[in-house]
PDB file of C-alpha atoms in Angstrom:
ATOM      1  CA  MET A 191       6.346  34.093 -34.510  1.00  0.00           C
ATOM      2  CA  THR A 192       5.778  31.217 -32.111  1.00  0.00           C
ATOM      3  CA  SER A 193       7.579  30.845 -28.806  1.00  0.00           C
ATOM      4  CA  ILE A 194       8.214  27.449 -27.275  1.00  0.00           C
ATOM      5  CA  ILE A 195       9.654  26.766 -23.858  1.00  0.00           C
ATOM      6  CA  LYS A 196      10.928  23.266 -23.196  1.00  0.00           C
ATOM      7  CA  VAL A 197      12.269  22.196 -19.810  1.00  0.00           C
ATOM      8  CA  ASP A 198      12.992  18.920 -18.087  1.00  0.00           C
ATOM      9  CA  ASN A 199      12.337  20.218 -14.559  1.00  0.00           C
ATOM     10  CA  LEU A 200      10.975  23.409 -12.958  1.00  0.00           C
ATOM     11  CA  GLN A 201      12.284  24.491  -9.565  1.00  0.00           C
ATOM     12  CA  ASP A 202      11.747  27.483  -7.331  1.00  0.00           C
ATOM     13  CA  ALA A 203      14.381  30.242  -7.106  1.00  0.00           C
ATOM     14  CA  ASN A 204      16.238  28.360  -4.357  1.00  0.00           C
ATOM     15  CA  GLY A 205      16.386  25.175  -6.419  1.00  0.00           C
ATOM     16  CA  SER A 206      14.665  23.319  -3.593  1.00  0.00           C
ATOM     17  CA  GLY A 207      11.355  22.298  -5.106  1.00  0.00           C
ATOM     18  CA  SER A 208       8.563  22.984  -7.528  1.00  0.00           C
ATOM     19  CA  PRO A 209       7.583  26.597  -8.164  1.00  0.00           C
ATOM     20  CA  TYR A 210       4.561  27.873  -6.266  1.00  0.00           C
ATOM     21  CA  ILE A 211       2.018  29.119  -8.799  1.00  0.00           C
ATOM     22  CA  LYS A 212      -1.082  31.022  -7.637  1.00  0.00           C
ATOM     23  CA  ASP A 213      -4.396  29.332  -8.568  1.00  0.00           C
ATOM     24  CA  ALA A 214      -2.638  26.294 -10.073  1.00  0.00           C
ATOM     25  CA  VAL A 215      -3.117  22.729  -8.877  1.00  0.00           C
ATOM     26  CA  LEU A 216       0.219  22.072  -7.187  1.00  0.00           C
ATOM     27  CA  LYS A 217      -0.265  18.513  -6.008  1.00  0.00           C
ATOM     28  CA  VAL A 218      -2.966  15.831  -5.895  1.00  0.00           C
ATOM     29  CA  TYR A 219      -3.448  13.423  -2.968  1.00  0.00           C
ATOM     30  CA  PHE A 220      -5.656  10.321  -3.147  1.00  0.00           C
ATOM     31  CA  ALA A 221      -6.922   7.605  -0.807  1.00  0.00           C
ATOM     32  CA  GLU A 222      -9.173   4.650  -1.608  1.00  0.00           C
ATOM     33  CA  LYS A 223     -11.181   2.226   0.519  1.00  0.00           C
ATOM     34  CA  THR A 224     -11.930  -1.126  -1.093  1.00  0.00           C
ATOM     35  CA  ASP A 225     -13.071  -3.148   1.932  1.00  0.00           C
ATOM     36  CA  THR A 226     -16.275  -2.737   3.966  1.00  0.00           C
ATOM     37  CA  GLN A 227     -17.046  -1.098   7.283  1.00  0.00           C
ATOM     38  CA  ASP A 228     -20.123  -0.582   9.456  1.00  0.00           C
ATOM     39  CA  THR A 229     -21.149   1.377  12.535  1.00  0.00           C
ATOM     40  CA  THR A 230     -24.114   1.791  14.868  1.00  0.00           C
ATOM     41  CA  GLY A 231     -25.256   4.846  16.798  1.00  0.00           C
ATOM     42  CA  SER A 232     -24.990   8.573  16.118  1.00  0.00           C
ATOM     43  CA  THR A 233     -21.316   9.026  17.043  1.00  0.00           C
ATOM     44  CA  PHE A 234     -19.257   9.778  13.952  1.00  0.00           C
ATOM     45  CA  VAL A 235     -16.346   7.392  13.372  1.00  0.00           C
ATOM     46  CA  ASP A 236     -13.460   7.602  10.913  1.00  0.00           C
ATOM     47  CA  ILE A 237     -13.812   5.611   7.719  1.00  0.00           C
ATOM     48  CA  THR A 238     -10.612   3.582   7.679  1.00  0.00           C
ATOM     49  CA  ASP A 239      -8.359   4.208   4.661  1.00  0.00           C
ATOM     50  CA  LEU A 240     -10.135   7.492   3.784  1.00  0.00           C
ATOM     51  CA  SER A 241      -7.548   9.757   5.373  1.00  0.00           C
ATOM     52  CA  LEU A 242      -4.819  12.007   3.911  1.00  0.00           C
ATOM     53  CA  THR A 243      -2.088  13.637   5.999  1.00  0.00           C
ATOM     54  CA  ILE A 244      -0.626  16.563   4.079  1.00  0.00           C
ATOM     55  CA  THR A 245       2.022  19.187   4.780  1.00  0.00           C
ATOM     56  CA  PRO A 246       0.986  22.204   2.667  1.00  0.00           C
ATOM     57  CA  LEU A 247       3.607  23.765   0.420  1.00  0.00           C
ATOM     58  CA  SER A 248       2.601  27.188   1.793  1.00  0.00           C
ATOM     59  CA  ASN A 249       0.292  28.703   4.388  1.00  0.00           C
ATOM     60  CA  LYS A 250      -1.507  30.290   1.429  1.00  0.00           C
ATOM     61  CA  SER A 251      -2.432  26.943  -0.126  1.00  0.00           C
ATOM     62  CA  LYS A 252      -6.079  25.982  -0.415  1.00  0.00           C
ATOM     63  CA  PHE A 253      -7.363  22.444  -0.810  1.00  0.00           C
ATOM     64  CA  LEU A 254     -10.217  21.214  -2.969  1.00  0.00           C
ATOM     65  CA  VAL A 255     -11.329  18.136  -1.024  1.00  0.00           C
ATOM     66  CA  ARG A 256     -13.682  15.598  -2.602  1.00  0.00           C
ATOM     67  CA  ALA A 257     -15.163  12.426  -1.129  1.00  0.00           C
ATOM     68  CA  ASN A 258     -17.132   9.766  -3.005  1.00  0.00           C
ATOM     69  CA  VAL A 259     -18.496   7.191  -0.586  1.00  0.00           C
ATOM     70  CA  PHE A 260     -20.738   4.174  -1.170  1.00  0.00           C
ATOM     71  CA  MET A 261     -23.179   4.270   1.766  1.00  0.00           C
ATOM     72  CA  SER A 262     -26.062   2.105   2.925  1.00  0.00           C
ATOM     73  CA  SER A 263     -28.213   1.592   5.992  1.00  0.00           C
ATOM     74  CA  ASP A 264     -30.638  -0.993   7.289  1.00  0.00           C
ATOM     75  CA  ALA A 265     -32.550   1.795   9.097  1.00  0.00           C
ATOM     76  CA  ASN A 266     -33.150   4.420   6.379  1.00  0.00           C
ATOM     77  CA  HIS A 267     -30.203   6.789   6.956  1.00  0.00           C
ATOM     78  CA  ALA A 268     -26.402   6.948   6.903  1.00  0.00           C
ATOM     79  CA  PHE A 269     -24.608  10.233   7.576  1.00  0.00           C
ATOM     80  CA  GLY A 270     -21.186  11.423   6.376  1.00  0.00           C
ATOM     81  CA  ARG A 271     -18.930  14.413   6.827  1.00  0.00           C
ATOM     82  CA  LEU A 272     -15.572  15.749   5.714  1.00  0.00           C
ATOM     83  CA  MET A 273     -13.076  16.645   8.419  1.00  0.00           C
ATOM     84  CA  ARG A 274      -9.858  18.641   8.689  1.00  0.00           C
ATOM     85  CA  ASP A 275      -8.155  17.229  11.780  1.00  0.00           C
ATOM     86  CA  SER A 276     -10.974  17.383  14.392  1.00  0.00           C
ATOM     87  CA  THR A 277     -12.985  20.120  12.615  1.00  0.00           C
ATOM     88  CA  PRO A 278     -16.040  19.224  10.519  1.00  0.00           C
ATOM     89  CA  LEU A 279     -16.060  21.027   7.165  1.00  0.00           C
ATOM     90  CA  SER A 280     -19.083  22.562   5.480  1.00  0.00           C
ATOM     91  CA  LEU A 281     -21.838  21.958   8.017  1.00  0.00           C
ATOM     92  CA  PRO A 282     -25.322  23.021   6.909  1.00  0.00           C
ATOM     93  CA  ASP A 283     -27.139  26.004   8.445  1.00  0.00           C
ATOM     94  CA  GLY A 284     -29.140  25.025  11.510  1.00  0.00           C
ATOM     95  CA  HIS A 285     -26.892  22.090  12.368  1.00  0.00           C
ATOM     96  CA  ALA A 286     -26.959  22.992  16.058  1.00  0.00           C
ATOM     97  CA  SER A 287     -30.738  23.112  16.338  1.00  0.00           C
ATOM     98  CA  PHE A 288     -32.889  20.214  17.493  1.00  0.00           C
ATOM     99  CA  THR A 289     -31.087  16.879  17.503  1.00  0.00           C
ATOM    100  CA  ARG A 290     -30.348  16.739  13.802  1.00  0.00           C
ATOM    101  CA  SER A 291     -27.173  15.160  12.498  1.00  0.00           C
ATOM    102  CA  THR A 292     -24.183  17.391  11.745  1.00  0.00           C
ATOM    103  CA  ALA A 293     -23.715  15.692   8.391  1.00  0.00           C
ATOM    104  CA  HIS A 294     -22.321  17.167   5.195  1.00  0.00           C
ATOM    105  CA  PHE A 295     -23.681  14.366   2.986  1.00  0.00           C
ATOM    106  CA  GLY A 296     -25.456  11.059   3.353  1.00  0.00           C
ATOM    107  CA  PHE A 297     -27.732   8.266   2.209  1.00  0.00           C
ATOM    108  CA  SER A 298     -31.480   8.048   2.807  1.00  0.00           C
ATOM    109  CA  SER A 299     -34.074   5.551   1.661  1.00  0.00           C
ATOM    110  CA  THR A 300     -37.837   5.554   2.072  1.00  0.00           C
ATOM    111  CA  SER A 301     -37.844   2.190   3.767  1.00  0.00           C
ATOM    112  CA  ALA A 302     -35.409   0.086   5.742  1.00  0.00           C
ATOM    113  CA  VAL A 303     -34.347  -2.088   2.828  1.00  0.00           C
ATOM    114  CA  THR A 304     -31.265  -4.226   3.156  1.00  0.00           C
ATOM    115  CA  TYR A 305     -30.073  -4.270  -0.454  1.00  0.00           C
ATOM    116  CA  ILE A 306     -29.909  -0.617  -1.622  1.00  0.00           C
ATOM    117  CA  PHE A 307     -26.929   1.706  -1.442  1.00  0.00           C
ATOM    118  CA  ALA A 308     -25.792   4.834  -3.236  1.00  0.00           C
ATOM    119  CA  MET A 309     -22.689   6.830  -4.022  1.00  0.00           C
ATOM    120  CA  ALA A 310     -22.800   9.890  -1.759  1.00  0.00           C
ATOM    121  CA  GLY A 311     -20.473  12.737  -2.635  1.00  0.00           C
ATOM    122  CA  ALA A 312     -19.132  15.822  -0.937  1.00  0.00           C
ATOM    123  CA  GLU A 313     -16.797  18.615  -1.979  1.00  0.00           C
ATOM    124  CA  LYS A 314     -15.274  21.554  -0.111  1.00  0.00           C
ATOM    125  CA  LEU A 315     -12.725  24.244  -0.951  1.00  0.00           C
ATOM    126  CA  ASP A 316     -10.839  24.566   2.333  1.00  0.00           C
ATOM    127  CA  ASP A 317      -8.414  27.309   3.366  1.00  0.00           C
ATOM    128  CA  PRO A 318      -6.497  25.907   6.374  1.00  0.00           C
ATOM    129  CA  GLN A 319      -4.065  28.887   6.492  1.00  0.00           C
ATOM    130  CA  THR A 320      -1.171  26.788   7.748  1.00  0.00           C
ATOM    131  CA  ALA A 321       2.047  25.234   6.492  1.00  0.00           C
ATOM    132  CA  SER A 322       1.911  22.617   9.268  1.00  0.00           C
ATOM    133  CA  ALA A 323       0.700  19.070   8.657  1.00  0.00           C
ATOM    134  CA  ILE A 324      -3.080  18.618   8.431  1.00  0.00           C
ATOM    135  CA  THR A 325      -5.242  15.533   8.022  1.00  0.00           C
ATOM    136  CA  TYR A 326      -8.316  15.372   5.825  1.00  0.00           C
ATOM    137  CA  LYS A 327     -10.604  12.427   6.494  1.00  0.00           C
ATOM    138  CA  VAL A 328     -14.149  11.157   6.096  1.00  0.00           C
ATOM    139  CA  GLN A 329     -16.406  10.071   8.955  1.00  0.00           C
ATOM    140  CA  PHE A 330     -19.806   8.391   9.057  1.00  0.00           C
ATOM    141  CA  SER A 331     -22.545   7.529  11.531  1.00  0.00           C
ATOM    142  CA  ALA A 332     -25.927   5.842  11.784  1.00  0.00           C
ATOM    143  CA  ARG A 333     -29.195   6.878  13.383  1.00  0.00           C
ATOM    144  CA  SER A 334     -29.074   7.340  17.130  1.00  0.00           C
ATOM    145  CA  ASP A 335     -32.104   5.158  17.834  1.00  0.00           C
ATOM    146  CA  THR A 336     -31.654   2.083  15.660  1.00  0.00           C
ATOM    147  CA  GLY A 337     -29.863   0.443  12.806  1.00  0.00           C
ATOM    148  CA  THR A 338     -26.453   0.118  11.238  1.00  0.00           C
ATOM    149  CA  SER A 339     -24.792   2.174   8.503  1.00  0.00           C
ATOM    150  CA  TYR A 340     -22.472   0.540   5.978  1.00  0.00           C
ATOM    151  CA  ILE A 341     -19.608   1.605   3.727  1.00  0.00           C
ATOM    152  CA  ASN A 342     -19.023  -0.175   0.382  1.00  0.00           C
ATOM    153  CA  THR A 343     -21.734  -2.791   1.012  1.00  0.00           C
ATOM    154  CA  THR A 344     -25.356  -3.348   1.945  1.00  0.00           C
ATOM    155  CA  SER A 345     -26.516  -5.031   5.127  1.00  0.00           C
ATOM    156  CA  ARG A 346     -27.771  -8.057   3.204  1.00  0.00           C
ATOM    157  CA  ASP A 347     -24.488  -8.347   1.247  1.00  0.00           C
ATOM    158  CA  GLN A 348     -25.738 -11.403  -0.596  1.00  0.00           C
ATOM    159  CA  ASN A 349     -23.425 -12.965  -3.162  1.00  0.00           C
ATOM    160  CA  SER A 350     -26.038 -14.657  -5.328  1.00  0.00           C
ATOM    161  CA  ALA A 351     -26.073 -15.958  -8.890  1.00  0.00           C
ATOM    162  CA  VAL A 352     -28.133 -12.947 -10.006  1.00  0.00           C
ATOM    163  CA  GLY A 353     -25.576 -10.554  -8.525  1.00  0.00           C
ATOM    164  CA  SER A 354     -28.189  -8.263  -7.019  1.00  0.00           C
ATOM    165  CA  ASP A 355     -26.175  -6.959  -4.029  1.00  0.00           C
ATOM    166  CA  GLN A 356     -23.418  -4.629  -5.053  1.00  0.00           C
ATOM    167  CA  ARG A 357     -20.178  -3.751  -3.367  1.00  0.00           C
ATOM    168  CA  GLY A 358     -18.310  -0.561  -4.136  1.00  0.00           C
ATOM    169  CA  THR A 359     -15.138   1.396  -3.563  1.00  0.00           C
ATOM    170  CA  SER A 360     -14.928   4.806  -1.906  1.00  0.00           C
ATOM    171  CA  SER A 361     -12.340   7.533  -2.315  1.00  0.00           C
ATOM    172  CA  LEU A 362     -10.983  10.780  -0.899  1.00  0.00           C
ATOM    173  CA  THR A 363      -9.116  13.265  -3.097  1.00  0.00           C
ATOM    174  CA  ALA A 364      -7.421  16.525  -2.091  1.00  0.00           C
ATOM    175  CA  MET A 365      -5.959  18.936  -4.632  1.00  0.00           C
ATOM    176  CA  GLU A 366      -3.548  21.562  -3.310  1.00  0.00           C
ATOM    177  CA  ILE A 367      -4.115  24.910  -5.029  1.00  0.00           C
ATOM    178  CA  GLY A 368      -1.658  27.803  -4.918  1.00  0.00           C
ATOM    179  CA  GLY A 369      -3.075  30.790  -3.035  1.00  0.00           C
TER     180      GLY A 369
END
């Protein structure tokens, strides 16, 4: 015997919204950046358009946060990190030692070329333990001593007949998971 359940809409017991299901993806949030941006210096700045303000369905919700960012630099390195409000997520061990960057992901090249960039990705399962509004965002920085870091373009950004300098799009996705 086969059982089939067909419904037009599922609501919680109060009839006020979707049911909260443990370990299920409850909602997906998405942001995309299609224009370019650049920065100099080692201070992290927000990447415009890569920000999601979310009010969790429960204080037990977790969020799988994923960033895919096209990064480039004219001085070898570009640094990126995921943030929840003003808190960096997923910093590597030893981030406080020396003067190293507190980056979660980034772009590096062996020489200061002006026409290479790469898709840099980051992912974090975050447990904010709140039902109040939170903001996930992506930040980036450059080296402290020299150079500029770029999002969605290279420093040369040449629009030639051979099409050698790419442009890209970057994105931020957050999936709310029932806890």
